XYZ file of C-alpha atoms in Angstrom:
449
model
C 7.576 38.007 -3.491
C 4.828 35.657 -2.300
C 3.183 32.326 -3.079
C -0.233 31.099 -1.945
C -0.556 27.409 -1.031
C -4.152 26.195 -0.901
C -4.121 23.094 1.305
C -6.881 20.767 2.487
C -6.623 22.373 5.955
C -6.491 26.007 4.856
C -4.378 28.553 2.997
C -0.735 29.463 3.556
C 0.887 32.632 2.206
C 4.677 32.404 1.990
C 7.030 35.348 1.552
C 10.213 34.319 -0.299
C 13.736 35.602 0.330
C 14.431 36.245 -3.360
C 17.328 38.617 -2.680
C 19.199 36.365 -0.268
C 18.353 33.010 -1.897
C 17.764 33.720 -5.597
C 18.504 30.231 -6.947
C 16.398 28.463 -4.323
C 13.473 30.864 -4.854
C 13.725 30.540 -8.652
C 13.655 26.753 -8.374
C 10.613 26.917 -6.082
C 8.679 29.428 -8.222
C 9.292 27.623 -11.524
C 8.203 24.303 -10.024
C 5.041 26.042 -8.848
C 4.521 27.350 -12.381
C 4.618 23.781 -13.708
C 1.950 22.726 -11.135
C 4.645 20.440 -9.729
C 3.395 20.837 -6.159
C -0.315 20.502 -6.945
C -1.919 17.597 -5.049
C 1.359 16.792 -3.276
C 0.870 15.265 0.169
C 2.408 16.304 3.472
C 4.071 12.922 3.967
C 6.074 13.769 7.107
C 4.322 15.683 9.910
C 5.985 15.707 13.325
C 4.175 17.488 16.133
C 5.866 20.712 17.338
C 8.618 20.168 14.797
C 7.915 20.307 11.024
C 5.622 19.358 8.140
C 7.398 18.151 4.988
C 6.072 18.025 1.400
C 7.234 18.594 -2.186
C 7.841 14.928 -3.112
C 5.481 13.707 -5.875
C 5.995 10.125 -4.729
C 5.200 10.995 -1.084
C 7.997 8.694 0.067
C 10.716 11.206 0.959
C 13.036 9.919 -1.767
C 11.591 11.610 -4.866
C 11.639 15.027 -6.414
C 14.102 16.965 -8.601
C 15.139 20.533 -9.311
C 13.590 22.610 -12.075
C 16.730 22.392 -14.227
C 16.862 18.611 -13.919
C 13.152 18.411 -14.703
C 13.541 20.491 -17.879
C 16.522 18.442 -19.024
C 14.799 15.106 -18.421
C 11.591 16.137 -20.198
C 13.148 17.976 -23.120
C 13.632 15.942 -26.292
C 16.320 18.212 -27.745
C 18.620 18.214 -24.701
C 21.392 15.634 -24.580
C 23.490 16.881 -21.682
C 23.104 15.547 -18.155
C 21.924 17.930 -15.427
C 22.291 16.888 -11.779
C 19.124 16.182 -9.849
C 20.191 18.435 -6.947
C 21.626 21.936 -6.817
C 23.886 23.472 -4.213
C 21.890 24.696 -1.181
C 22.040 28.362 -0.229
C 22.590 28.108 3.511
C 23.065 31.575 5.011
C 23.909 32.250 8.660
C 21.502 35.180 8.583
C 18.488 32.974 7.949
C 17.670 30.804 10.950
C 14.922 28.435 12.074
C 13.801 30.646 14.952
C 10.088 31.201 14.487
C 7.104 29.025 13.706
C 6.283 29.012 9.983
C 9.858 29.062 8.677
C 9.982 27.551 5.171
C 13.167 25.673 4.355
C 14.470 23.431 1.584
C 15.250 19.870 2.661
C 18.900 19.128 1.911
C 19.682 15.538 0.951
C 22.993 14.139 2.236
C 25.533 12.594 -0.173
C 24.652 9.024 -1.111
C 26.815 5.980 -0.460
C 27.428 5.615 -4.194
C 29.281 8.926 -4.240
C 26.488 11.115 -5.683
C 26.445 14.605 -4.259
C 23.500 15.728 -2.148
C 21.719 19.043 -2.191
C 18.317 20.642 -2.726
C 15.682 19.461 -5.201
C 11.940 20.028 -4.699
C 11.217 18.913 -1.135
C 10.624 21.589 1.489
C 9.195 21.791 4.985
C 7.494 24.296 7.284
C 8.390 24.462 10.979
C 5.503 24.001 13.419
C 7.143 25.482 16.517
C 9.569 28.168 17.574
C 13.229 27.657 18.475
C 14.275 24.910 16.083
C 17.779 26.325 15.675
C 19.298 22.833 15.564
C 18.223 22.828 11.899
C 20.457 25.805 11.143
C 23.372 25.003 8.888
C 21.724 21.723 7.824
C 18.766 22.917 5.735
C 18.323 26.034 3.600
C 15.783 28.642 4.746
C 14.202 30.553 1.853
C 10.856 31.927 3.175
C 8.392 32.482 5.997
C 4.646 31.957 6.428
C 3.019 35.375 6.852
C -0.633 34.297 6.665
C -2.248 31.036 7.728
C -0.745 30.341 11.130
C -4.068 28.797 12.145
C -3.596 26.333 9.279
C -0.231 25.408 10.781
C -1.971 24.795 14.120
C -4.391 22.375 12.408
C -1.495 20.700 10.655
C 0.294 20.299 13.960
C -2.677 18.451 15.493
C -3.280 15.841 12.785
C -3.090 12.156 13.702
C -0.096 10.393 12.215
C 1.136 6.823 11.912
C 4.408 5.283 12.983
C 6.210 6.805 9.970
C 4.736 10.290 10.695
C 2.421 10.042 7.688
C -0.982 11.628 8.517
C -3.730 9.020 8.849
C -5.902 11.338 6.787
C -4.148 12.861 3.802
C -3.244 16.538 3.952
C -2.465 17.847 0.472
C -1.570 21.009 -1.403
C -4.627 21.418 -3.562
C -3.358 24.340 -5.630
C -0.485 26.820 -5.797
C -0.926 30.462 -6.875
C 2.136 32.572 -7.692
C 1.463 36.091 -6.467
C 4.704 37.548 -7.849
C 7.567 36.053 -9.871
C 10.586 38.270 -10.571
C 12.633 35.600 -12.395
C 12.578 35.000 -16.156
C 11.698 31.497 -17.319
C 14.711 29.267 -17.994
C 15.102 27.902 -21.549
C 12.791 24.968 -22.284
C 10.283 25.735 -19.512
C 7.478 27.198 -21.612
C 6.656 23.997 -23.604
C 6.454 21.990 -20.359
C 3.787 24.156 -18.709
C 0.539 22.121 -18.699
C -2.658 23.738 -19.908
C -4.619 22.618 -16.833
C -3.655 21.677 -13.258
C -3.512 17.924 -12.514
C -6.658 16.270 -11.210
C -5.056 13.053 -9.934
C -2.480 12.937 -7.121
C 0.969 12.032 -8.452
C 1.315 9.309 -5.796
C -2.119 7.758 -6.524
C -0.550 4.548 -7.814
C 1.776 4.133 -4.846
C 1.122 1.257 -2.455
C 3.261 2.726 0.289
C 0.291 4.070 2.242
C -3.350 3.215 2.652
C -5.198 5.851 4.615
C -8.160 8.190 4.501
C -8.395 10.442 1.469
C -8.197 14.160 2.079
C -11.720 14.583 0.674
C -13.231 11.835 2.895
C -14.876 12.351 6.259
C -14.551 9.234 8.456
C -16.861 10.683 11.107
C -19.651 11.704 8.753
C -23.040 10.277 9.715
C -26.247 9.941 7.746
C -29.751 10.612 9.024
C -31.310 7.714 10.877
C -33.729 6.977 8.021
C -30.923 6.701 5.479
C -28.810 4.586 7.799
C -31.737 2.195 8.299
C -32.293 2.090 4.534
C -28.651 1.208 3.930
C -28.768 -1.505 6.578
C -31.878 -3.005 5.013
C -30.322 -2.913 1.546
C -27.173 -4.599 2.826
C -29.225 -7.287 4.604
C -31.349 -7.877 1.492
C -28.247 -8.175 -0.677
C -26.702 -10.666 1.736
C -29.892 -12.730 1.818
C -30.115 -12.699 -1.980
C -26.541 -13.955 -2.283
C -27.294 -16.725 0.197
C -30.404 -17.778 -1.742
C -28.394 -17.775 -4.958
C -25.761 -20.006 -3.377
C -28.326 -22.562 -2.211
C -30.095 -22.467 -5.580
C -33.357 -20.776 -4.630
C -32.583 -17.759 -6.830
C -31.145 -17.946 -10.352
C -29.039 -14.856 -9.649
C -28.821 -12.431 -6.732
C -29.999 -9.268 -8.511
C -33.102 -10.872 -9.979
C -36.298 -8.819 -9.818
C -39.862 -10.138 -9.853
C -41.763 -9.554 -13.104
C -43.965 -6.465 -13.210
C -46.579 -7.969 -15.498
C -47.503 -10.967 -13.310
C -50.244 -10.868 -10.676
C -50.549 -13.111 -7.633
C -54.166 -14.038 -6.805
C -55.011 -15.855 -3.557
C -57.994 -16.811 -1.372
C -59.520 -18.598 -4.350
C -62.371 -21.052 -4.149
C -61.039 -24.609 -4.633
C -63.460 -25.089 -7.532
C -62.090 -22.122 -9.484
C -60.284 -23.271 -12.628
C -57.634 -21.709 -14.848
C -60.217 -21.039 -17.552
C -62.460 -19.200 -15.094
C -59.730 -16.800 -13.980
C -58.529 -16.233 -17.517
C -62.050 -15.358 -18.627
C -62.522 -12.931 -15.712
C -59.166 -11.156 -16.066
C -59.021 -11.127 -19.865
C -61.099 -7.938 -20.012
C -58.054 -5.965 -18.845
C -55.724 -7.108 -21.613
C -54.034 -9.990 -23.340
C -53.181 -12.802 -20.926
C -50.056 -14.806 -21.709
C -50.680 -17.471 -19.086
C -53.089 -18.153 -16.233
C -52.365 -20.955 -13.803
C -53.994 -22.132 -10.593
C -51.343 -23.837 -8.480
C -52.289 -27.373 -7.477
C -50.975 -30.046 -5.161
C -48.401 -32.262 -6.832
C -49.870 -35.562 -5.662
C -53.590 -35.013 -5.298
C -54.167 -32.308 -7.894
C -56.274 -30.265 -5.468
C -56.175 -26.485 -5.824
C -53.932 -24.664 -3.366
C -56.242 -21.646 -3.742
C -53.751 -19.269 -5.331
C -52.752 -18.531 -8.912
C -50.391 -16.543 -11.162
C -51.704 -14.484 -14.066
C -49.260 -13.089 -16.610
C -50.337 -10.173 -18.790
C -48.749 -9.097 -22.022
C -48.258 -5.530 -20.765
C -47.413 -4.116 -17.371
C -50.135 -1.462 -17.689
C -52.787 -4.169 -18.043
C -51.525 -5.869 -14.892
C -51.696 -2.584 -12.976
C -55.266 -1.968 -14.093
C -56.308 -5.491 -13.078
C -54.600 -4.994 -9.707
C -56.662 -1.902 -8.923
C -59.955 -3.213 -10.311
C -60.004 -6.816 -9.031
C -58.976 -6.287 -5.429
C -61.515 -7.904 -3.045
C -63.814 -8.918 -5.891
C -66.217 -11.826 -5.367
C -65.241 -14.879 -7.482
C -67.083 -18.167 -6.920
C -68.421 -16.899 -3.576
C -64.921 -15.943 -2.369
C -63.366 -12.489 -1.923
C -60.063 -12.769 -3.751
C -56.868 -10.921 -2.907
C -54.748 -9.546 -5.759
C -51.132 -8.399 -5.536
C -48.085 -8.153 -7.768
C -46.103 -11.366 -7.866
C -42.890 -11.487 -5.849
C -41.936 -14.917 -7.174
C -38.822 -15.220 -9.339
C -39.384 -18.858 -10.258
C -40.293 -17.618 -13.731
C -36.645 -16.734 -14.276
C -35.857 -20.453 -14.276
C -38.587 -21.157 -16.858
C -40.383 -23.340 -14.271
C -43.306 -22.126 -12.216
C -44.853 -24.770 -10.067
C -45.637 -28.446 -9.636
C -48.771 -28.469 -11.769
C -49.474 -32.170 -12.346
C -51.606 -31.430 -15.412
C -48.442 -30.647 -17.357
C -46.206 -33.340 -15.912
C -43.088 -32.919 -13.792
C -40.474 -30.603 -15.181
C -42.546 -29.417 -18.173
C -41.828 -25.935 -19.464
C -44.565 -23.328 -19.323
C -45.463 -21.191 -22.283
C -44.690 -17.924 -20.522
C -43.597 -15.867 -23.498
C -40.111 -15.316 -22.092
C -38.477 -14.735 -25.471
C -34.708 -14.638 -25.742
C -32.283 -13.790 -22.966
C -32.744 -15.140 -19.459
C -35.582 -14.571 -17.042
C -37.453 -12.506 -19.633
C -34.618 -9.967 -19.903
C -32.665 -9.538 -23.126
C -29.496 -8.329 -21.365
C -29.043 -11.469 -19.222
C -27.462 -14.795 -20.099
C -28.144 -17.916 -18.073
C -25.068 -19.426 -16.423
C -24.799 -23.204 -16.239
C -24.267 -24.762 -12.846
C -24.980 -28.302 -13.964
C -23.963 -30.468 -16.854
C -27.521 -30.600 -18.074
C -29.921 -27.837 -17.107
C -32.972 -30.039 -17.801
C -35.062 -31.222 -14.876
C -36.204 -34.460 -16.523
C -33.209 -36.444 -17.760
C -35.371 -39.000 -19.500
C -36.555 -36.335 -21.934
C -32.967 -35.247 -22.630
C -31.574 -38.738 -23.293
C -30.176 -39.323 -19.821
C -30.701 -42.534 -17.934
C -32.756 -42.916 -14.806
C -30.828 -41.905 -11.735
C -28.336 -39.574 -13.497
C -28.034 -36.440 -11.449
C -26.170 -34.262 -13.952
C -24.360 -32.419 -11.162
C -20.895 -30.950 -11.332
C -19.316 -33.992 -9.713
C -19.107 -37.253 -11.654
C -21.879 -39.801 -11.207
C -21.595 -43.173 -13.004
C -24.014 -43.695 -15.862
C -26.515 -46.556 -15.914
C -24.418 -48.554 -18.414
C -21.263 -48.241 -16.353
C -23.165 -49.191 -13.195
C -24.583 -52.257 -14.995
C -21.108 -53.291 -16.128
C -19.739 -52.875 -12.616
C -22.589 -54.952 -11.229
C -21.983 -57.770 -13.746
C -18.265 -57.727 -13.015
C -18.901 -57.973 -9.289
C -21.299 -60.864 -9.801
C -18.711 -62.736 -11.856
C -16.139 -62.181 -9.149
C -18.524 -63.532 -6.540
C -19.336 -66.561 -8.705
C -15.651 -67.444 -8.995
C -14.886 -67.134 -5.296
C -13.592 -70.382 -3.633
C -16.198 -70.256 -0.902
C -19.015 -69.980 -3.420
C -17.583 -72.901 -5.445
C -17.355 -75.016 -2.328
C -20.984 -74.310 -1.407
C -22.233 -75.029 -4.897
C -20.278 -78.256 -5.175
C -21.669 -79.451 -1.830
C -25.244 -78.856 -2.937
C -27.159 -81.938 -4.222
C -28.871 -79.813 -6.817
C -25.534 -78.627 -8.061
C -24.226 -82.231 -8.180
C -27.171 -83.361 -10.309
C -26.661 -80.480 -12.698
C -22.951 -81.219 -12.863
C -23.669 -84.868 -13.751
C -26.106 -83.856 -16.469
C -23.649 -81.416 -17.951
C -20.896 -84.039 -17.889
C -23.130 -86.634 -19.601
C -24.165 -84.089 -22.228
C -20.541 -83.207 -22.988
C -19.680 -86.917 -23.260
C -22.475 -87.527 -25.773
C -21.387 -84.501 -27.834
C -17.803 -85.736 -28.046
C -18.997 -89.217 -28.974
C -21.261 -87.958 -31.729
C -18.441 -85.812 -33.064
C -16.099 -88.826 -33.314
C -18.701 -90.760 -35.293
């Protein structure tokens, strides 16, 4: 009677001693039938000694026998079935050769619970391990797949003998099963094998997955592409942090053209008239110096459709405009996403452009603008704010509060003893004091009359 174990390192065919160890073999076969061992990890691999598996938790403390499993998962059963069963340790079956399959026998616990066999088993990786005789229960031998055992013996392990890269039983195939199913087993057989390792939620080990290749390398072109993408992402995050980008994954608009090498005399109306033959233009703006108003000899032209912008790009490249050969390219600026383009003095500082952005943020319906400041406006005077209010996250006193603080400080200074002494010593102050005293005297006199 045989079982095929398909592991991540190769296949193992195990012949079972069903005549000498019937209960152990029945327990093993019925657990295989329930896909109990599928995706179980070899959690204990010791070089030239053994490789242990069969614990769904991959900790060495889990697992149960088939009869305990049926009892715990059956709704009709009320009786208690022990987790372990009595091991079948026979003097005839010894751990002499490499590939001996044996049930791990748990010792009695300190609480008084009896030990025994459950679901955990191991395969020896070397000959002459007779010191395991009488301690663990042999129930089979590996007849095919000794090269798989050699690979298993050479895996790198950590301090707890857990392989650094997971080695798992991917699937179990029962080649022959002479035992009838115990009562209650049939309803528990799943329709499909599990696709997720039973210990996937355990935090006991963080290593390399059995389907990962830590030494895999990509072609040089792909590696360079990944490095460039990582560098671009890092730069975009930095620009977002310093405020140059509204958000890191912003993309430049595809319907905006960048035109440079313009003649300083070229106006917005001239460019709009020239480019309007390719489609509807939403905005056309020659960028000018903020102070002088002189043209900086480049402009942005926004079309209604991306196809119109592409046609203008191909047709207007190196065309003569006002005795200058212009250069046309797609805009890489993302300033449009902030609803502010440039410092065009003809519209005033901080004025919004009519760019046809619509709803959403940055011209995209699926984006929402996040607020970094208390007031997103650039000109606080237009929004009701006083001059000098920054509107940043930290608190800045308003103009009224600053005026009150200034008046309070001036009153404090006016009442200081040193200031009173100086004012009283001044001839001008003495004259004023005499006038005020005479005026008060006359008022009191008039009031008495």
